[in-house]
Coordinates of C-alpha atoms and ligand atoms in Angstrom, one line a residue:
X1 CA -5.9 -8.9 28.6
X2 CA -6.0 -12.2 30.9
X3 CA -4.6 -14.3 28.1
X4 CA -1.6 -11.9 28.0
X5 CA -1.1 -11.7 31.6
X6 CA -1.2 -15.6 32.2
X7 CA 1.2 -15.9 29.6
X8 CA 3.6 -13.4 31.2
X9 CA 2.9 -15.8 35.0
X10 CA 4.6 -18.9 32.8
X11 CA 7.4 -16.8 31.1
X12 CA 10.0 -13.9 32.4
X13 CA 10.8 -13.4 28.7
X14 CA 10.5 -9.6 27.7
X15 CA 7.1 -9.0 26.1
X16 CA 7.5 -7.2 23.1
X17 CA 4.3 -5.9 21.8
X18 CA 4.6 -4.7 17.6
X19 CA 2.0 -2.4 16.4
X20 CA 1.4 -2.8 13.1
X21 CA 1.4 -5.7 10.4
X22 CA 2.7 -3.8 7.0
X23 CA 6.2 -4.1 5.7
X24 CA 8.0 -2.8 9.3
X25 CA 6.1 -4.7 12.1
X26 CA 5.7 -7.8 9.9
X27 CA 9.0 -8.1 8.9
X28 CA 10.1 -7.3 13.5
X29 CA 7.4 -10.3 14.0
X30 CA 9.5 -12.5 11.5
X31 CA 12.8 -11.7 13.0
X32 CA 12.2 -12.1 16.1
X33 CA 10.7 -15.3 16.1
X34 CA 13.5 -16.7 15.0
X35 CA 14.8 -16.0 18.8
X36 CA 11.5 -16.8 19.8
X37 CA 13.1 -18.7 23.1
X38 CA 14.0 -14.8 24.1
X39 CA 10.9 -13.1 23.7
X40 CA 7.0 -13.1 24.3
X41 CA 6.1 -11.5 21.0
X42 CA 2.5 -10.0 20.3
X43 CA 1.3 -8.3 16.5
X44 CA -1.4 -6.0 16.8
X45 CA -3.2 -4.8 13.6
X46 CA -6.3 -3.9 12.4
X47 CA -6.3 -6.2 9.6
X48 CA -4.8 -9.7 9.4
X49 CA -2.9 -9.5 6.4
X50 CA -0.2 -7.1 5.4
X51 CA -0.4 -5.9 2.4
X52 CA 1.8 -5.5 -1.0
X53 CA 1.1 -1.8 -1.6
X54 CA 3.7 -1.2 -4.4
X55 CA 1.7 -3.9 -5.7
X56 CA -2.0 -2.3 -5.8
X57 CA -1.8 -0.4 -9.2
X58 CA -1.7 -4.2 -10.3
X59 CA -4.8 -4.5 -8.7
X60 CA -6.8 -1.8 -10.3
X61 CA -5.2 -2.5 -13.8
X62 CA -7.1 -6.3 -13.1
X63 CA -3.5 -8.2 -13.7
X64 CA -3.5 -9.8 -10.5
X65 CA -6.1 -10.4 -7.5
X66 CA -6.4 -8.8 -4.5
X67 CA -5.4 -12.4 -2.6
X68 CA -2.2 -12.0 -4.6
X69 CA -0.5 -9.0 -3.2
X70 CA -1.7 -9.8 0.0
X71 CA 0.2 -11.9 3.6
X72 CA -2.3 -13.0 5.7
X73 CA -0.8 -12.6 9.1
X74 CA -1.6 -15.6 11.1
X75 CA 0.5 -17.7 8.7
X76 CA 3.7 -15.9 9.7
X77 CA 2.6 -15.6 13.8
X78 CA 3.1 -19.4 14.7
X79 CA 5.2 -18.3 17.7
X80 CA 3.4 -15.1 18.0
X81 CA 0.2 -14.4 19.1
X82 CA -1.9 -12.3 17.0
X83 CA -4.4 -9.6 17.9
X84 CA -6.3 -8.2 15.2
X85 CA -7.5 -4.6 16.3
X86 CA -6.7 -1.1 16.0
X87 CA -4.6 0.6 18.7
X88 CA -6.4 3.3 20.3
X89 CA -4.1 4.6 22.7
X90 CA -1.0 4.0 24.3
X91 CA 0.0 4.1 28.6
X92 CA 3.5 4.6 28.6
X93 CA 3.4 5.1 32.7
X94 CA 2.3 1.6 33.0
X95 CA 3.6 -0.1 29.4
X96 CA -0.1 -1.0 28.2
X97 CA -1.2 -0.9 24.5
X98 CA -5.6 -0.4 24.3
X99 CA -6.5 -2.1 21.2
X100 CA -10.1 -2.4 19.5
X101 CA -10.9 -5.9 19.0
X102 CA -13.5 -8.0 17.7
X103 CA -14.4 -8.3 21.9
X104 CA -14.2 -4.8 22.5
X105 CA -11.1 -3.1 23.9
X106 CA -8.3 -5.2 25.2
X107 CA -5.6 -4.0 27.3
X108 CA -2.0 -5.6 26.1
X109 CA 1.0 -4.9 27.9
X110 CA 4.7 -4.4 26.6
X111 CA 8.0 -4.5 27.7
X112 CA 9.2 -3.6 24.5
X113 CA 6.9 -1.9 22.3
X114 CA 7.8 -1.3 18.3
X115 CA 5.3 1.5 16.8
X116 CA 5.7 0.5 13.2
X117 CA 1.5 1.1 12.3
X118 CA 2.3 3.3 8.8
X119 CA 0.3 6.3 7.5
X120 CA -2.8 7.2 6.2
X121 CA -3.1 8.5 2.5
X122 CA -4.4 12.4 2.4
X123 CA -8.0 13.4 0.9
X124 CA -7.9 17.1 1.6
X125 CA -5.1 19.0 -0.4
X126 CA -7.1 19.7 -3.2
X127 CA -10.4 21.3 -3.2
X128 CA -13.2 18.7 -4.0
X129 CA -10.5 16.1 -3.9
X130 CA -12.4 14.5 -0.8
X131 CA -15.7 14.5 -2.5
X132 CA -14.9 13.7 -5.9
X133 CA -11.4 12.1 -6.3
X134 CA -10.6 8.2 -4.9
X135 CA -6.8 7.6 -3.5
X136 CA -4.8 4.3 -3.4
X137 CA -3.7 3.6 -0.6
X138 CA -5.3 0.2 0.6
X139 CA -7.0 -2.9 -1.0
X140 CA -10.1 -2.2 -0.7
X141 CA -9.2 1.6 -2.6
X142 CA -7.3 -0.8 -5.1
X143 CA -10.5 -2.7 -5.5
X144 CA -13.0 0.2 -5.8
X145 CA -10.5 1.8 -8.5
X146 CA -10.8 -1.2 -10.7
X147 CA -14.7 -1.6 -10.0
X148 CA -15.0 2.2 -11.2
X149 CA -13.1 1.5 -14.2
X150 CA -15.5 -1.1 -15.3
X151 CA -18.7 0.7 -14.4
X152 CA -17.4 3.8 -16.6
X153 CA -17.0 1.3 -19.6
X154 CA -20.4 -0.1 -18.4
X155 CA -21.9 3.4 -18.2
X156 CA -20.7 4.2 -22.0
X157 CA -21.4 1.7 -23.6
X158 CA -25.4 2.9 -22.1
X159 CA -25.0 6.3 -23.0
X160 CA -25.5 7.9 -25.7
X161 CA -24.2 12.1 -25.5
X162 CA -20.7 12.5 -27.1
X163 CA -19.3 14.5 -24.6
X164 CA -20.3 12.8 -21.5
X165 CA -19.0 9.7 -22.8
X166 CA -15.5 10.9 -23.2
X167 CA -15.7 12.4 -19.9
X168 CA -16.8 8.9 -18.8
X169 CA -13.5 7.6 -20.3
X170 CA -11.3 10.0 -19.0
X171 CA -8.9 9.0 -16.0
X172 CA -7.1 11.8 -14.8
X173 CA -4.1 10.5 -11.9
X174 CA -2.9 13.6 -10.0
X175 CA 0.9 13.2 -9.0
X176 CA 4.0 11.5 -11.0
X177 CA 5.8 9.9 -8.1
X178 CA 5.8 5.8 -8.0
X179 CA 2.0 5.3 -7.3
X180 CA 0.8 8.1 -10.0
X181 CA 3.2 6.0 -12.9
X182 CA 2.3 2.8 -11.9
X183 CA -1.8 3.7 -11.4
X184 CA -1.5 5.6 -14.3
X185 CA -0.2 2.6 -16.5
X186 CA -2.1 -0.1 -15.1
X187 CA -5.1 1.9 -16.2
X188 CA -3.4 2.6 -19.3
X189 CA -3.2 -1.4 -20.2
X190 CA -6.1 -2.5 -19.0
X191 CA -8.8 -0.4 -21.0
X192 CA -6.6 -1.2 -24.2
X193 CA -7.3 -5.0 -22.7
X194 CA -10.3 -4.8 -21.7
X195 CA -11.9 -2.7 -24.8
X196 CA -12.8 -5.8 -26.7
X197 CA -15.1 -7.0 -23.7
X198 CA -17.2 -3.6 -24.4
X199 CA -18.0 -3.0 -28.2
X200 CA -20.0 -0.5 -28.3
X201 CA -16.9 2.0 -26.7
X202 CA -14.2 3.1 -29.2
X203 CA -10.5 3.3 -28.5
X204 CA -10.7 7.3 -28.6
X205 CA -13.1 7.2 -26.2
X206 CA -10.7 6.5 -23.5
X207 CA -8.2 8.2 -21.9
X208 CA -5.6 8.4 -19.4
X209 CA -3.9 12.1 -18.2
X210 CA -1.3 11.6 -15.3
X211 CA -0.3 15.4 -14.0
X212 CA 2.9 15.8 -12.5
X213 CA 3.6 19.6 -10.9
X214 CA 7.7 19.0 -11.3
X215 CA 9.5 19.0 -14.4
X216 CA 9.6 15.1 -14.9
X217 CA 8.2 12.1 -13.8
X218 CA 9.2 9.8 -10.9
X219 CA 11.7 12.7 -9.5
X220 CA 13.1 9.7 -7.1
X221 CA 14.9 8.1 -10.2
X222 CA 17.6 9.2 -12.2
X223 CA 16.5 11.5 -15.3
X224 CA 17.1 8.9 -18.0
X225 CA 14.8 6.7 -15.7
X226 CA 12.0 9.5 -15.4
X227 CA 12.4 10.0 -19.4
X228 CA 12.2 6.7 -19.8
X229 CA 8.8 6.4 -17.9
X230 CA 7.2 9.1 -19.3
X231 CA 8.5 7.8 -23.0
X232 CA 6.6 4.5 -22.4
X233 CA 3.9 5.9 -20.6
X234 CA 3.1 8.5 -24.1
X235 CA 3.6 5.2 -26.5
X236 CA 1.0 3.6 -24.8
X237 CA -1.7 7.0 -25.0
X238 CA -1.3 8.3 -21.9
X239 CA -1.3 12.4 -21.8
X240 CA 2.3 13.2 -19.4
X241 CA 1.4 16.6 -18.3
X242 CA 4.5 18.2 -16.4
X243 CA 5.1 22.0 -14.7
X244 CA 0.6 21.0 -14.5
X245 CA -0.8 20.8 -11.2
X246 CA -5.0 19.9 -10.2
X247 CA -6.1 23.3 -8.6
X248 CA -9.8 21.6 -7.7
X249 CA -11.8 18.6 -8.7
X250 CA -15.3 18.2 -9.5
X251 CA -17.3 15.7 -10.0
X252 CA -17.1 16.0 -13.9
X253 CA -13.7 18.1 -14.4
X254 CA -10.1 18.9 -12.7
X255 CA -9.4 22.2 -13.0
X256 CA -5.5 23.2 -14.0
X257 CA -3.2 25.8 -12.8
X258 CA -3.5 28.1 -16.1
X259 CA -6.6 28.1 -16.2
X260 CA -7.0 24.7 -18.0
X261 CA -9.9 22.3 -16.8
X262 CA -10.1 18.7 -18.1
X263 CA -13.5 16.8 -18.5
X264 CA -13.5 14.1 -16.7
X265 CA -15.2 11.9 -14.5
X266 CA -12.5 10.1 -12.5
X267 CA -9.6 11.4 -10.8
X268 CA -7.7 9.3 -8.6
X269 CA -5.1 11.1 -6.4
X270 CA -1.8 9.6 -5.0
X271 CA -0.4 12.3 -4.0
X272 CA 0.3 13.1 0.0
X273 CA 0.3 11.2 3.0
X274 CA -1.6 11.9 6.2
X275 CA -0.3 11.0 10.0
X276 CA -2.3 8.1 11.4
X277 CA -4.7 9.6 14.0
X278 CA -2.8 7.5 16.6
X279 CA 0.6 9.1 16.3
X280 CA -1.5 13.1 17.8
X281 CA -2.8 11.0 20.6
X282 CA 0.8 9.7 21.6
X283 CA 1.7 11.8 24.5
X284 CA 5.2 12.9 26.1
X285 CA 7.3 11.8 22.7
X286 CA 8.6 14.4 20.1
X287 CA 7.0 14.3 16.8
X288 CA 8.1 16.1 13.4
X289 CA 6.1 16.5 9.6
X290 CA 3.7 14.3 11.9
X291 CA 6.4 11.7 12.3
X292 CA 7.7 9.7 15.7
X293 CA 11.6 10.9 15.8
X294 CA 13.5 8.3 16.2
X295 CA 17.0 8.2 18.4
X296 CA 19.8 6.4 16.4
X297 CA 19.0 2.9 17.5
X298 CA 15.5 3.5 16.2
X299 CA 14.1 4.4 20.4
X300 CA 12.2 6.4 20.5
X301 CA 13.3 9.7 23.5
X302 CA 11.8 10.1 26.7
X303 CA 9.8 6.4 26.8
X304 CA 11.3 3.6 28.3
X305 CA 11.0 0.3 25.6
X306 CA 9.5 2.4 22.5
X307 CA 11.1 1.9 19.3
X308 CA 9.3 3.3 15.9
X309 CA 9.9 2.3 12.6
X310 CA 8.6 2.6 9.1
X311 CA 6.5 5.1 7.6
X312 CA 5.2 6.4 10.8
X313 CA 8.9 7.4 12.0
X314 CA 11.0 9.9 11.2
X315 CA 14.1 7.6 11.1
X316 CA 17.8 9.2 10.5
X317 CA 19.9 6.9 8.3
X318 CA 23.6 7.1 9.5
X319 CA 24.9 6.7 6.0
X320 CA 23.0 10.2 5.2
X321 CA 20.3 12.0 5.5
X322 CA 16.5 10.9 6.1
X323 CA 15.2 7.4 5.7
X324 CA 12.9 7.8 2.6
X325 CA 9.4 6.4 3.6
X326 CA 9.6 3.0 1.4
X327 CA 8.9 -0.5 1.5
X328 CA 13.0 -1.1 1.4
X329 CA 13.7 1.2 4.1
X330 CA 10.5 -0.6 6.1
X331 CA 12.0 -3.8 5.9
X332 CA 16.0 -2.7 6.3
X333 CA 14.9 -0.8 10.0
X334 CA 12.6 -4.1 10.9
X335 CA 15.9 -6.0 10.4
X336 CA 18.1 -3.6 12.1
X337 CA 15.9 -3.2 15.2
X338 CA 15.4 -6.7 15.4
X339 CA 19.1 -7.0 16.4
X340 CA 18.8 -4.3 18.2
X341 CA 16.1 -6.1 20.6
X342 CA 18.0 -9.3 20.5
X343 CA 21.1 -7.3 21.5
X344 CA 18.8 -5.6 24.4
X345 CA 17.8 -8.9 25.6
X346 CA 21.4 -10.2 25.9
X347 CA 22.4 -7.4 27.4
X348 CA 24.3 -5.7 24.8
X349 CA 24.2 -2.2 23.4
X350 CA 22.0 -1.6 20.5
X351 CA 23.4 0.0 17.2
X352 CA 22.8 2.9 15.1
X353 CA 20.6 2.4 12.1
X354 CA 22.6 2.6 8.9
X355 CA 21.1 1.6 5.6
X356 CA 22.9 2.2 1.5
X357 CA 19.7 1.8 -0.8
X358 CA 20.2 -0.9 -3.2
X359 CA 18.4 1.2 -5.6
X360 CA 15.0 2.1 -6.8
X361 CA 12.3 0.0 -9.3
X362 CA 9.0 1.6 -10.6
X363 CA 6.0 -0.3 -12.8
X364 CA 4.9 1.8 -15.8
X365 CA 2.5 -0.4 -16.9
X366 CA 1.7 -4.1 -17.3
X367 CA 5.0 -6.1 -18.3
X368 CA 7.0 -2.8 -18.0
X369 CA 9.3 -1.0 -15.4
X370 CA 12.4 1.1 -14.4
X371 CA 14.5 0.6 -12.1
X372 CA 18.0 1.4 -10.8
X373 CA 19.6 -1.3 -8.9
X374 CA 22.9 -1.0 -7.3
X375 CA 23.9 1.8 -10.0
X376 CA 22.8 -0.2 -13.0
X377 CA 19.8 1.1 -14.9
X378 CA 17.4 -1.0 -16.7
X379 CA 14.2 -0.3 -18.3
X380 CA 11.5 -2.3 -20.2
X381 CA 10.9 -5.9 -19.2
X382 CA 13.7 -6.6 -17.3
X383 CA 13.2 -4.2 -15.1
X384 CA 9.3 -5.3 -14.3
X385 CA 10.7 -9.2 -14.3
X386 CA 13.0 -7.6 -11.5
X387 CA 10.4 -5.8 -9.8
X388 CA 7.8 -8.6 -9.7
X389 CA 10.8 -11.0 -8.2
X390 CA 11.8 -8.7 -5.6
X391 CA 7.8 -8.5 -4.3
X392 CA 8.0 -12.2 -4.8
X393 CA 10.9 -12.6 -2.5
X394 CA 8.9 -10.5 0.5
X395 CA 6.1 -13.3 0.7
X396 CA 6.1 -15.4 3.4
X397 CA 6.3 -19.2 3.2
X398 CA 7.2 -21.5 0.3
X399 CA 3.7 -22.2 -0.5
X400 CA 2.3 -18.9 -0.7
X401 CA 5.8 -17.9 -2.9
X402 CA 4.8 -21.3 -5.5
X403 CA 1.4 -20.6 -5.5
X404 CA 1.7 -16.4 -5.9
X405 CA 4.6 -17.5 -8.8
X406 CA 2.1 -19.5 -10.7
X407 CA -1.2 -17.3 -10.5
X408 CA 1.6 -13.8 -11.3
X409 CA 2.9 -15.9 -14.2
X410 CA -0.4 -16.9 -15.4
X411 CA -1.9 -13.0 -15.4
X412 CA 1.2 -12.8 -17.8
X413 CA -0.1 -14.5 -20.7
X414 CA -3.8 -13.6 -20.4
X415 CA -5.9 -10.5 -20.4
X416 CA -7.2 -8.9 -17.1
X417 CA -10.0 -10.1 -15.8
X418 CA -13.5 -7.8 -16.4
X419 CA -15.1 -9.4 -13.0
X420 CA -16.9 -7.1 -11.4
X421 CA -16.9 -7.4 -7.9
X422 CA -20.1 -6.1 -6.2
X423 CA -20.1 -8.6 -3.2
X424 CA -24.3 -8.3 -3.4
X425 CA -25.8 -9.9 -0.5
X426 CA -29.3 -11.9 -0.5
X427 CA -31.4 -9.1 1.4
X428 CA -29.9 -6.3 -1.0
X429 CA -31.3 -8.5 -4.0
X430 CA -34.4 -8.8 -2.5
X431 CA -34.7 -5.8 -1.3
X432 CA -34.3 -5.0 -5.1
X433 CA -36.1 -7.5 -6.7
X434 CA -39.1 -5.7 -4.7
X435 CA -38.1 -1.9 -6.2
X436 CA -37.4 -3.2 -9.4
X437 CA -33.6 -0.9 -8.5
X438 CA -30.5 -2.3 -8.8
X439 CA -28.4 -2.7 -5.5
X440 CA -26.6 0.9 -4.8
X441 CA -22.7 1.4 -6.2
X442 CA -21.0 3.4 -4.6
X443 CA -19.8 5.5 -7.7
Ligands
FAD501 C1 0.0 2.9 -3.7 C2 1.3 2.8 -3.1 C3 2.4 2.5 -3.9 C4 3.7 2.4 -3.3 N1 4.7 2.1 -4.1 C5 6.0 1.9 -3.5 C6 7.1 1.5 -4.3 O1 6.9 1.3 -5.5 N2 8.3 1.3 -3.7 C7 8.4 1.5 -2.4 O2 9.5 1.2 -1.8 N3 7.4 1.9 -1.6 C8 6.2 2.1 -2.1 N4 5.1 2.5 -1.3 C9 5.4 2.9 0.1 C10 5.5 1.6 0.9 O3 4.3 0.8 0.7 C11 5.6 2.0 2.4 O4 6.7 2.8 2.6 C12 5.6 0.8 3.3 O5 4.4 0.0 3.2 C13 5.8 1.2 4.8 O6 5.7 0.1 5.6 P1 5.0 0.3 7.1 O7 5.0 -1.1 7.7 O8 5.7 1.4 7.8 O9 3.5 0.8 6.8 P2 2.3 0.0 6.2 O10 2.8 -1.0 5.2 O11 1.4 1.0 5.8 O12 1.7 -0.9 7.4 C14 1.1 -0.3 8.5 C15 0.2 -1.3 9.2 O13 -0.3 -0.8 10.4 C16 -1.7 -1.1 10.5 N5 -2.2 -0.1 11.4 C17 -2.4 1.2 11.1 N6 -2.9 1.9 12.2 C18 -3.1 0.9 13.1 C19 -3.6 1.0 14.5 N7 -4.0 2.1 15.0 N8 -3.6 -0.2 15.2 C20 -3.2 -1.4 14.6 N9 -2.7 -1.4 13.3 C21 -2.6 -0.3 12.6 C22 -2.1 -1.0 9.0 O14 -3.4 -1.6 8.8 C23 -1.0 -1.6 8.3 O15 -1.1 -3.0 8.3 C24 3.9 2.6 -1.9 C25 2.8 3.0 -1.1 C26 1.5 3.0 -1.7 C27 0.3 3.4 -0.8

C-alpha cells in the first residue's frame, strides 16, 4: 500500500504489522504505542472495534447495549494507523500482509508481524445444528439472540395451540462451560423481566434447559463454584441437565442421548470453536488442534518476524501446561510480547512467556456470578460486582470507562430493554407497504 511504503521512506523504525483487533492484538497496539518512537505500528481488522465477548450473554439478556461491550478501534490507534479489512493471506518470502479493504485488497508490509486474529465459533458438530441452532460468538450473534427472544414472546402471545406455544418458549443452551451459564442465565432473567411487557404469555410458558455432557457445570471452576452455578441457575427455573448431551437439532426439537427429545424452537449452541480460515492458508509454519505453535517467546518457527498470540495460538505457558484460550491469557501474552518486541528492537533477547492465572469469574445471570480470584471463592453479587469491574478496567480511555460505568450502573436498577431492533430501511417498507407483508426476519 503506497501510504505504508511512504511512511517506511520517512522512518527506519521496524514496521510491526498486528492482525487482529480482539483482546490480543488490541491490547499489542496499546503497548506498543507507548514506545511509539520505536516502532511503525499498523492494526488490521475486519471490524473497527474489538469486542467484550465475555460480555455478550449481557447482550442477549437486554441488560446492556451492544455499544456497551464494545472498543471502537480508532480511539486507541492515535499513533497507529488503522486498516480495517480482513487478511486474506500472508507472503512470508517478502513480509507482506493482503488485506480486504473497503478499496479492494491492499498489500501491507511487516517487519514484525503479530498473528493475534482469534477463532471462529463451530456450527457443524451436531446434526441440524447449522440449520437450526444460532451460536454466540459475535455481536451481531448477540444481537440476533436477543431479537429471537422477543419475536418468540411476540409469536405467543399470537398463537393460539398449547403445545406450540411452549415450544415457542423453550430455550434450550447446548454446553455448560462459561458462555452456556452465562447465555443460559441472561435468558433466564430477562423473560422473568420482560414477561410483564407481554400479557397474554404465562410464566409456565417459558423455559430455559442448559445441557451439559460432564458431570457439572462450568468444569473450569472449582466444584463448589460449578455447584454453586448450577444452584442459582435451578432457583431461578432453569432445567441443569448434566451426563445430557444434544444428539441432533431440529427446527422444533433437540434430540438427547437416551433417547430424550425436547420441544423446542430455539437452541443456541456455545459449544466448540472453529480455526479461522486464515490460519489453513498460512503456509511453511507448524499448526496443532488448528492452532499456530508458538516457540517460547511467543515466535512463531521457521518465519523470520512472526509472533502469534491469543486464541489463534497454541501458546505454552512456562509456569505449566497450555495457555487456556481466554480473554486473561489474551491480554497477559499481548503484554509479554510487547516486551518482547521492545526488547527486539533494543537489541535484547526476548523472554519466555510465563503467566500464574489470577483466577477465574463466570456470570450466572443478571446481578450474579462465581468466581475464584487468587484462591478466594466468592459467589453471588460480589462476584458479578467483580466481574463487571474487571471488564470495566479493559476499556480504553477515561471517557469511554465514565460513560460505560454510568450506562452498566443504570441497566442495574431498571428492567431490560424490549427494543426490537429490525434496522428496516425505507425501500424494505415500501416495498411492504406495496405487498401488504411485513419486512422478512430472519427467524
Ligand atoms: C460468548 C463468549 C464468552 C466468553 N466468555 C469468556 C469468559 O467469561 N472469560 C474469558 O476469559 N474468556 C471468555 N471468552 C473467550 C475470550 O473472549 C477469548 O479467549 C478472547 O477474546 C481471545 O482474544 P483474541 O484477541 O485472541 O481473539 P478475539 O477476541 O476473537 O479477536 C480476534 C480479532 O481478529 C479479527 N479477525 C479475525 N480474522 C481476521 C482476519 N482474517 N483479518 C483481520 N482481522 C481478523 C476479529 O474480527 C477479532 O476482532 C468468551 C468467548 C465467547 C465467544
Amino acid at each position: 500500500m503506497n501510504a505504508h511504503n511512504a511512511a517506511r521512506d520517512a522512518s527506519a523504525r521496524p514496521r510491526v504489522v498486528i492482525v487482529g483487533g480482539g483482546f490480543a492484538g488490541a491490547n499489542v497496539s496499546h503497548a506498543l504505542q507507548k514506545k511509539y518512537r520505536l516502532f511503525d505500528i499498523t492494526l488490521v481488522s475486519e471490524e473497527s472495534y474489538t469486542t467484550f465477548n465475555p460480555m455478550l450473554a449481557e447482550v442477549v439478556g437486554a441488560t446492556v447495549f451492544p455499544e456497551h461491550v464494545i472498543a471502537p478501534l480508532r480511539e486507541t490507534t492515535r499513533r497507529a494507523q488503522f486498516v480495517m479489512g480482513t487478511v486474506g493471506r500472508i507472503d512470508f518470502t517478502r513480509k507482506i500482509v493482503f488485506c480486504d479493504t473497503l478499496k479492494g485488497e491492499v498489500e501491507v508490509p511487516y517487519d514484525e508481524l503479530v498473528l493475534a486474529y482469534g477463532n471462529r465459533a463451530r456450527v457443524d458438530l451436531i446434526p441440524g445444528m447449522a440449520e437450526h441452532a444460532v451460536v454466540l460468538k459475535t455481536v451481531g450473534d448477540a444481537m440476533h439472540i436477543r431479537n429471537l427472544v422477543l419475536r418468540r414472546l411476540a409469536l405467543i402471545e399470537l398463537e393460539s395451540d398449547p403445545a406450540l406455544r411452549k415450544c415457542l418458549g423453550h430455550f434450550v443452551v447446548v454446553g455448560g462451560g462459561f458462555s452456556g451459564v452465562e447465555v443460559a442465565g441472561a435468558i433466564a432473567d430477562s423473560l422473568r423481566e420482560i414477561r410483564r411487557y407481554y400479557p397474554r404469555v404465562a410464566a409456565d410458558e417459558l423455559k430455559v434447559t442448559i445441557l451439559q455432557n460432564g458431570d457439572r457445570l462450568l468444569p473450569e471452576l472449582p466444584d463448589c463454584l460449578g455447584e454453586a452455578a448450577r444452584r442459582s441457575l435451578e432457583k431461578r427455573g432453569v432445567d441443569v441437565l448434566t451426563q445430557t448431551s444434544a444428539q441432533a437439532v431440529a427446527a422444533r426439537s433437540v434430540q438427547l442421548d437416551g433417547g430424550r427429545t425436547l420441544d423446542a424452537c430455539t437452541t443456541i449452541c456455545t459449544i466448540g470453536t472453529a480455526p479461522n480460515a486464515l490460519t489453513a492458508r498460512l503456509s511453511g509454519i507448524a499448526l496443532e488442534r488448528g492452532r499456530i505453535v508458538t516457540q517460547a517467546d511467543l515466535s512463531v518457527a521457521g518465519v523470520d518476524g512472526v509472533w502469534a498470540i491469543g486464541d489463534c495460538a497454541l501458546v505454552r505457558n512456562a509456569n505449566g501446561g497450555l495457555a487456556p484460550p481466554t480473554a486473561q491469557f489474551a491480554v497477559a501474552e499481548a503484554k509479554h510480547l510487547s516486551r518482547n518486541l521492545i526488547a527486539r528492537a533494543r537489541g535484547r533477547a526476548a523472554h519466555p512467556f510465563a503467566h500464574t492465572s489470577r483466577g477465574m469469574m463466570a456470570t450466572v445471570g443478571h446481578l450474579k456470578g462465581v468466581a475464584q480470584i487468587f484462591g478466594i471463592r466468592l459467589a453471588g453479587l460480589p462476584a458479578w460486582m467483580l466481574w463487571r469491574a474487571y471488564y470495566l478496567s479493559q476499556m480504553p480511555t477515561f471517557g469511554r470507562k465514565l460513560r460505560i460505568f454510568v450506562e452498566w450502573t443504570w441497566g442495574m436498577f431498571f428492567p431490560p430493554d424490549i427494543t426490537h431492533f429490525r434496522f428496516t430501511r425505507s425501500h424494505e417498507l415500501l416495498r411492504s407497504d406495496q405487498t401488504g407483508v411485513m419486512p422478512t426476519q430472519p427467524n
